[in-house]
Coordinates of C-alpha atoms in Angstrom, one line a residue:
M18 CA -104.2 -95.5 53.7
I19 CA -106.9 -96.8 55.9
L20 CA -107.7 -99.7 53.8
P21 CA -106.1 -100.1 50.4
I22 CA -107.6 -103.1 48.9
N23 CA -103.6 -104.6 47.2
P24 CA -103.6 -107.7 49.3
A25 CA -99.8 -107.1 48.6
N26 CA -99.8 -103.1 50.9
K27 CA -101.7 -104.2 53.0
L28 CA -101.2 -102.2 55.9
S29 CA -99.9 -103.2 59.5
F30 CA -96.9 -102.3 62.1
K31 CA -95.2 -104.8 60.2
R32 CA -95.1 -102.9 57.0
C33 CA -92.7 -99.5 57.0
I34 CA -93.6 -96.3 56.0
K35 CA -92.9 -95.0 53.0
D36 CA -93.4 -91.6 50.7
G37 CA -97.1 -91.0 50.8
D38 CA -98.1 -92.9 52.2
L39 CA -100.6 -91.5 55.6
V40 CA -99.4 -91.3 59.5
I41 CA -100.8 -89.9 62.6
V42 CA -98.4 -88.3 64.4
Y43 CA -99.4 -89.2 68.3
E44 CA -97.7 -86.8 70.8
R45 CA -100.3 -88.1 73.5
H46 CA -104.0 -89.4 73.6
D47 CA -105.3 -86.1 73.6
T48 CA -103.2 -84.3 70.7
M49 CA -103.2 -86.5 67.1
K50 CA -102.3 -85.6 63.6
A51 CA -102.3 -87.4 60.8
V52 CA -99.7 -86.0 58.3
K53 CA -98.8 -87.2 54.6
V54 CA -95.3 -88.4 54.2
S55 CA -93.5 -87.1 51.6
E56 CA -89.9 -87.0 51.0
D57 CA -88.6 -83.0 51.5
G58 CA -91.5 -82.7 54.3
V59 CA -91.2 -81.3 58.2
L60 CA -92.8 -81.3 61.1
Q61 CA -92.8 -78.1 63.1
N62 CA -94.4 -78.4 66.3
R63 CA -93.3 -78.1 70.1
F64 CA -91.1 -80.8 70.1
G65 CA -89.4 -79.9 67.9
A66 CA -89.1 -80.1 63.1
F67 CA -88.9 -84.0 63.1
K68 CA -87.9 -85.2 59.2
H69 CA -90.1 -86.8 57.0
S70 CA -87.2 -88.7 55.5
E71 CA -86.3 -90.4 58.8
W72 CA -90.0 -91.4 58.8
I73 CA -89.2 -93.9 56.0
G74 CA -88.7 -97.4 56.6
K75 CA -89.8 -97.2 59.3
P76 CA -92.6 -99.5 60.6
F77 CA -96.0 -98.1 61.9
G78 CA -95.5 -97.5 65.3
S79 CA -92.3 -96.3 65.4
K80 CA -90.6 -94.0 68.3
V81 CA -89.4 -91.2 66.2
L82 CA -87.2 -88.0 67.5
S83 CA -86.4 -84.1 66.1
N84 CA -84.0 -82.0 66.5
K85 CA -84.3 -80.8 70.2
G86 CA -84.1 -84.6 71.1
S87 CA -88.1 -84.6 72.0
F88 CA -90.2 -87.6 70.0
V89 CA -93.6 -88.7 68.7
Y90 CA -95.2 -92.2 67.7
L91 CA -95.2 -92.6 64.1
L92 CA -99.1 -94.3 64.4
A93 CA -101.1 -96.1 61.1
P94 CA -104.4 -94.5 60.3
T95 CA -106.7 -97.2 61.4
A96 CA -110.7 -96.0 61.4
E97 CA -110.1 -94.9 64.8
L98 CA -107.7 -93.2 65.0
W99 CA -108.8 -91.1 61.7
T100 CA -112.1 -90.3 64.3
L101 CA -110.1 -88.8 66.5
V102 CA -107.9 -86.7 63.5
L103 CA -110.2 -85.8 60.7
S104 CA -111.8 -82.4 60.5
H105 CA -115.0 -81.3 62.1
R106 CA -117.5 -79.5 59.1
T107 CA -120.4 -81.6 61.1
Q108 CA -121.0 -83.1 64.8
I109 CA -119.7 -86.4 64.8
L110 CA -120.7 -90.2 65.9
Y111 CA -117.0 -91.2 68.4
I112 CA -116.1 -94.8 68.7
A113 CA -118.6 -95.4 71.3
D114 CA -121.4 -95.2 69.2
I115 CA -119.3 -96.0 65.5
S116 CA -118.9 -99.5 66.9
F117 CA -122.8 -100.0 68.3
V118 CA -123.9 -99.5 64.8
V119 CA -121.8 -101.4 62.8
M120 CA -122.2 -104.4 65.4
Y121 CA -126.8 -103.0 64.6
L122 CA -126.9 -102.9 61.5
E123 CA -125.9 -106.4 62.1
I124 CA -122.5 -104.5 58.3
V125 CA -120.2 -107.6 57.4
P126 CA -117.8 -107.7 53.8
G127 CA -120.6 -107.9 50.8
C128 CA -123.0 -105.1 52.2
L129 CA -124.6 -102.5 50.6
V130 CA -125.2 -100.1 52.6
L131 CA -126.8 -96.2 52.6
E132 CA -125.8 -93.6 54.2
S133 CA -128.0 -90.1 54.5
G134 CA -125.4 -87.2 56.3
T135 CA -122.3 -87.5 55.6
G136 CA -121.1 -84.4 57.4
S137 CA -117.7 -85.9 57.9
G138 CA -117.1 -89.2 57.2
S139 CA -116.5 -89.9 60.4
L140 CA -119.3 -93.7 60.8
T141 CA -118.7 -94.1 57.0
T142 CA -115.2 -94.3 57.2
S143 CA -115.3 -97.4 59.8
L144 CA -118.9 -98.4 57.7
A145 CA -116.4 -98.4 54.1
R146 CA -114.1 -100.6 56.5
A147 CA -117.0 -103.5 57.4
V148 CA -118.2 -103.8 54.3
A149 CA -114.3 -104.5 52.4
P150 CA -113.2 -106.0 50.0
T151 CA -116.5 -106.6 48.1
G152 CA -118.9 -103.8 49.9
H153 CA -120.1 -100.4 49.2
V154 CA -121.7 -97.6 51.0
Y155 CA -122.8 -95.3 49.4
T156 CA -123.6 -91.8 51.1
F157 CA -125.6 -88.8 50.6
D158 CA -124.6 -85.3 51.7
F159 CA -127.0 -82.4 50.8
H160 CA -124.2 -79.4 51.2
E161 CA -122.4 -79.1 47.8
Q162 CA -118.9 -78.3 49.7
R163 CA -119.2 -81.2 52.0
A164 CA -119.7 -83.8 49.2
A165 CA -116.6 -82.9 47.7
S166 CA -114.4 -82.3 50.9
A167 CA -115.3 -85.6 52.2
R168 CA -114.4 -87.4 48.7
E169 CA -111.3 -85.6 48.9
D170 CA -110.9 -87.8 52.4
F171 CA -111.4 -91.0 51.1
E172 CA -109.2 -90.2 47.9
R173 CA -106.4 -89.5 50.8
T174 CA -107.5 -92.8 53.0
G175 CA -107.7 -94.2 51.0
L176 CA -111.3 -95.9 50.9
S177 CA -112.7 -93.9 47.4
N178 CA -113.0 -98.7 46.3
L179 CA -115.1 -99.0 48.9
V180 CA -117.1 -95.5 48.9
T181 CA -119.2 -93.1 46.9
V182 CA -120.4 -89.5 47.8
G183 CA -123.7 -88.1 47.0
V184 CA -125.3 -85.2 46.4
R185 CA -128.8 -85.5 47.1
D186 CA -131.6 -83.4 49.4
I187 CA -132.2 -87.5 50.5
Q188 CA -135.2 -86.1 53.0
G189 CA -137.2 -84.0 50.9
E190 CA -136.2 -86.3 47.5
G191 CA -135.4 -89.8 49.3
F192 CA -132.7 -92.3 48.4
P193 CA -132.4 -93.1 44.8
D194 CA -134.8 -96.0 42.8
E195 CA -131.9 -97.9 41.1
F196 CA -130.7 -98.4 45.0
C197 CA -134.4 -100.2 45.5
G198 CA -134.3 -103.9 47.1
R199 CA -130.9 -104.0 47.1
A200 CA -129.7 -102.5 50.7
D201 CA -128.7 -104.8 52.8
S202 CA -128.8 -100.9 56.0
V203 CA -129.5 -97.5 55.9
F204 CA -128.2 -95.0 57.9
L205 CA -129.5 -91.5 58.4
D206 CA -128.6 -88.9 60.2
L207 CA -131.0 -86.1 59.9
P208 CA -133.2 -83.2 61.4
Q209 CA -136.4 -85.0 60.1
P210 CA -135.5 -89.0 59.6
W211 CA -139.1 -90.3 60.3
L212 CA -139.8 -88.2 55.5
V213 CA -137.5 -90.7 54.9
I214 CA -138.1 -93.5 56.6
P215 CA -140.7 -94.7 54.0
S216 CA -137.8 -94.6 51.4
A217 CA -135.3 -96.1 53.0
G218 CA -138.0 -99.1 53.1
K219 CA -137.8 -99.7 49.8
M220 CA -134.8 -99.4 49.8
L221 CA -134.2 -101.8 52.3
K222 CA -133.2 -105.9 51.5
P223 CA -136.4 -107.7 53.2
D224 CA -135.2 -108.7 56.8
G225 CA -132.5 -105.6 56.5
V226 CA -132.0 -102.5 59.1
L227 CA -132.3 -99.6 59.2
C228 CA -130.7 -97.4 62.1
S229 CA -131.8 -93.0 62.6
F230 CA -129.3 -91.0 64.4
S231 CA -131.3 -88.3 67.0
P232 CA -129.7 -85.8 69.4
C233 CA -133.7 -84.8 71.1
I234 CA -136.3 -86.8 71.8
E235 CA -138.4 -85.3 70.5
Q236 CA -136.8 -86.9 67.0
V237 CA -137.0 -90.2 68.5
Q238 CA -140.9 -90.2 69.4
R239 CA -141.5 -89.3 66.0
S240 CA -139.8 -91.6 64.0
C241 CA -140.6 -94.8 66.0
E242 CA -144.5 -93.6 64.7
A243 CA -143.6 -93.7 61.3
L244 CA -141.4 -97.3 61.8
K245 CA -144.6 -98.5 62.4
S246 CA -145.8 -99.8 59.8
H247 CA -143.4 -102.0 58.4
F248 CA -140.9 -102.4 60.1
T249 CA -140.2 -104.6 62.9
D250 CA -138.9 -105.4 66.4
V251 CA -138.0 -101.2 66.9
R252 CA -135.3 -100.5 70.3
T253 CA -133.9 -97.0 70.9
F254 CA -130.2 -96.3 73.0
E255 CA -128.6 -94.2 74.1
V256 CA -124.9 -94.9 74.2
L257 CA -123.0 -93.8 77.8
L258 CA -119.1 -94.2 77.8
R259 CA -117.5 -93.6 81.4
T260 CA -113.1 -93.5 81.1
Y261 CA -110.8 -93.6 84.4
D262 CA -107.7 -92.9 85.1
V263 CA -105.4 -94.9 86.0
R264 CA -102.4 -94.1 87.8
Q265 CA -99.2 -94.7 90.0
R266 CA -98.9 -93.5 93.2
I267 CA -96.0 -94.3 96.5
I268 CA -98.1 -94.7 99.2
E269 CA -95.8 -94.5 102.3
S270 CA -96.2 -96.6 105.5
C271 CA -95.0 -95.6 108.4
L272 CA -94.4 -97.6 112.0
V273 CA -94.3 -96.3 115.7
N274 CA -91.0 -97.4 118.0
E275 CA -91.6 -99.7 121.1
G276 CA -92.1 -96.9 123.8
D277 CA -93.8 -94.5 121.6
S278 CA -97.8 -94.2 122.0
N279 CA -98.5 -92.8 118.7
E280 CA -100.4 -95.1 116.1
R281 CA -100.0 -93.6 112.4
P282 CA -102.8 -95.2 109.8
P283 CA -101.2 -95.5 106.3
R284 CA -100.4 -92.3 104.4
K285 CA -99.3 -90.6 100.6
R286 CA -96.0 -89.7 100.1
R287 CA -94.5 -86.1 101.6
Q288 CA -92.2 -85.0 100.9
G289 CA -89.2 -83.5 102.6
S290 CA -91.0 -85.1 105.4
A291 CA -88.3 -86.0 108.3
E292 CA -90.2 -88.2 110.5
G293 CA -88.2 -91.1 109.5
N294 CA -85.7 -89.4 111.5
N295 CA -87.5 -89.1 114.7
G296 CA -88.8 -93.0 115.6
I297 CA -90.8 -94.0 113.2
E298 CA -89.2 -96.5 110.4
C299 CA -91.3 -95.6 107.3
T300 CA -91.6 -98.4 103.9
S301 CA -92.8 -96.1 100.5
S302 CA -94.6 -99.4 97.6
P303 CA -96.1 -98.1 94.5
T304 CA -100.5 -98.5 94.0
V305 CA -102.8 -98.3 91.4
M306 CA -105.2 -95.8 92.0
I307 CA -108.1 -94.9 89.8
R308 CA -110.3 -92.1 89.0
P309 CA -113.3 -91.4 86.7
S310 CA -111.4 -89.6 83.7
G311 CA -113.2 -85.6 83.8
E312 CA -112.6 -85.7 79.4
A313 CA -116.3 -88.4 79.5
R314 CA -118.7 -87.0 77.7
G315 CA -122.0 -87.3 78.5
H316 CA -125.0 -87.4 75.7
T317 CA -124.4 -87.4 72.4
G318 CA -127.9 -88.8 70.7
Y319 CA -130.0 -91.3 70.2
L320 CA -130.0 -94.2 68.5
T321 CA -133.1 -96.3 67.3
F322 CA -132.8 -99.8 65.3
A323 CA -135.7 -101.3 63.3
R324 CA -136.5 -104.5 61.4
L325 CA -138.4 -104.5 57.9
K326 CA -140.5 -106.9 58.0
C327 CA -141.1 -109.4 55.7
F328 CA -144.4 -109.8 53.6
A329 CA -145.9 -113.5 52.8

């Protein structure tokens, strides 16, 4: 469970894993899997067989061994990790965009948030954590099977008390009238968001904030035109995250003995080098080397924010 409502079951690294818990099995930063623990369950992977019965009673973050002596880590299923392991029914928002959205929508505990475009539920999960324990997220998707799968995921992660999934064509019908003037924030992930902006404006409280996610700049232009009449402080952002690899390398420095006129600059250590026997004294020292990662994501989409005007 990502966020149990019962304080007695608060999820932390101090709480021990129980039968029925959801855990994230961590092999490496790009290889993780969500697993539901069962007394007689066995996880099979390239490292061997891991018995669930040996996980029960261990705290989250534990290192567990397989029958082959290899290991994995058992991590708590936070919203960030869930985004990395969930099933992709649609293109999802990742952590950089999600954190930006939660901050700029000014979402705090107790907020009521409307979302159109549930998709795989990546953003919805973080929205639910942000509004807990007294707020609520109402999310809508026009695709019935996709909505049903999202409900199952929220049940699995313990968020069903914070999230209600509805099946509705928001782009064609707008948001339900029952939310008129009640929403603190609205998030749109739609092909034609400008069609929904009038309805979103009616749902927001005075000074409420709207965000629209669009992959194409042409969508942004049309949305900004539609926002002019009832919204202010319209801003668009593109979040580009660049990651770096940090690794330790052994650098070998060589000094030439007196009588040898050749000088050699410091260089990387080479295996099998026999130069130390030819009048050269070499010393090795660990050095941290940093370079841009080849895994960095490029453009994901544009985030357009606007605040509802307060009319006297």
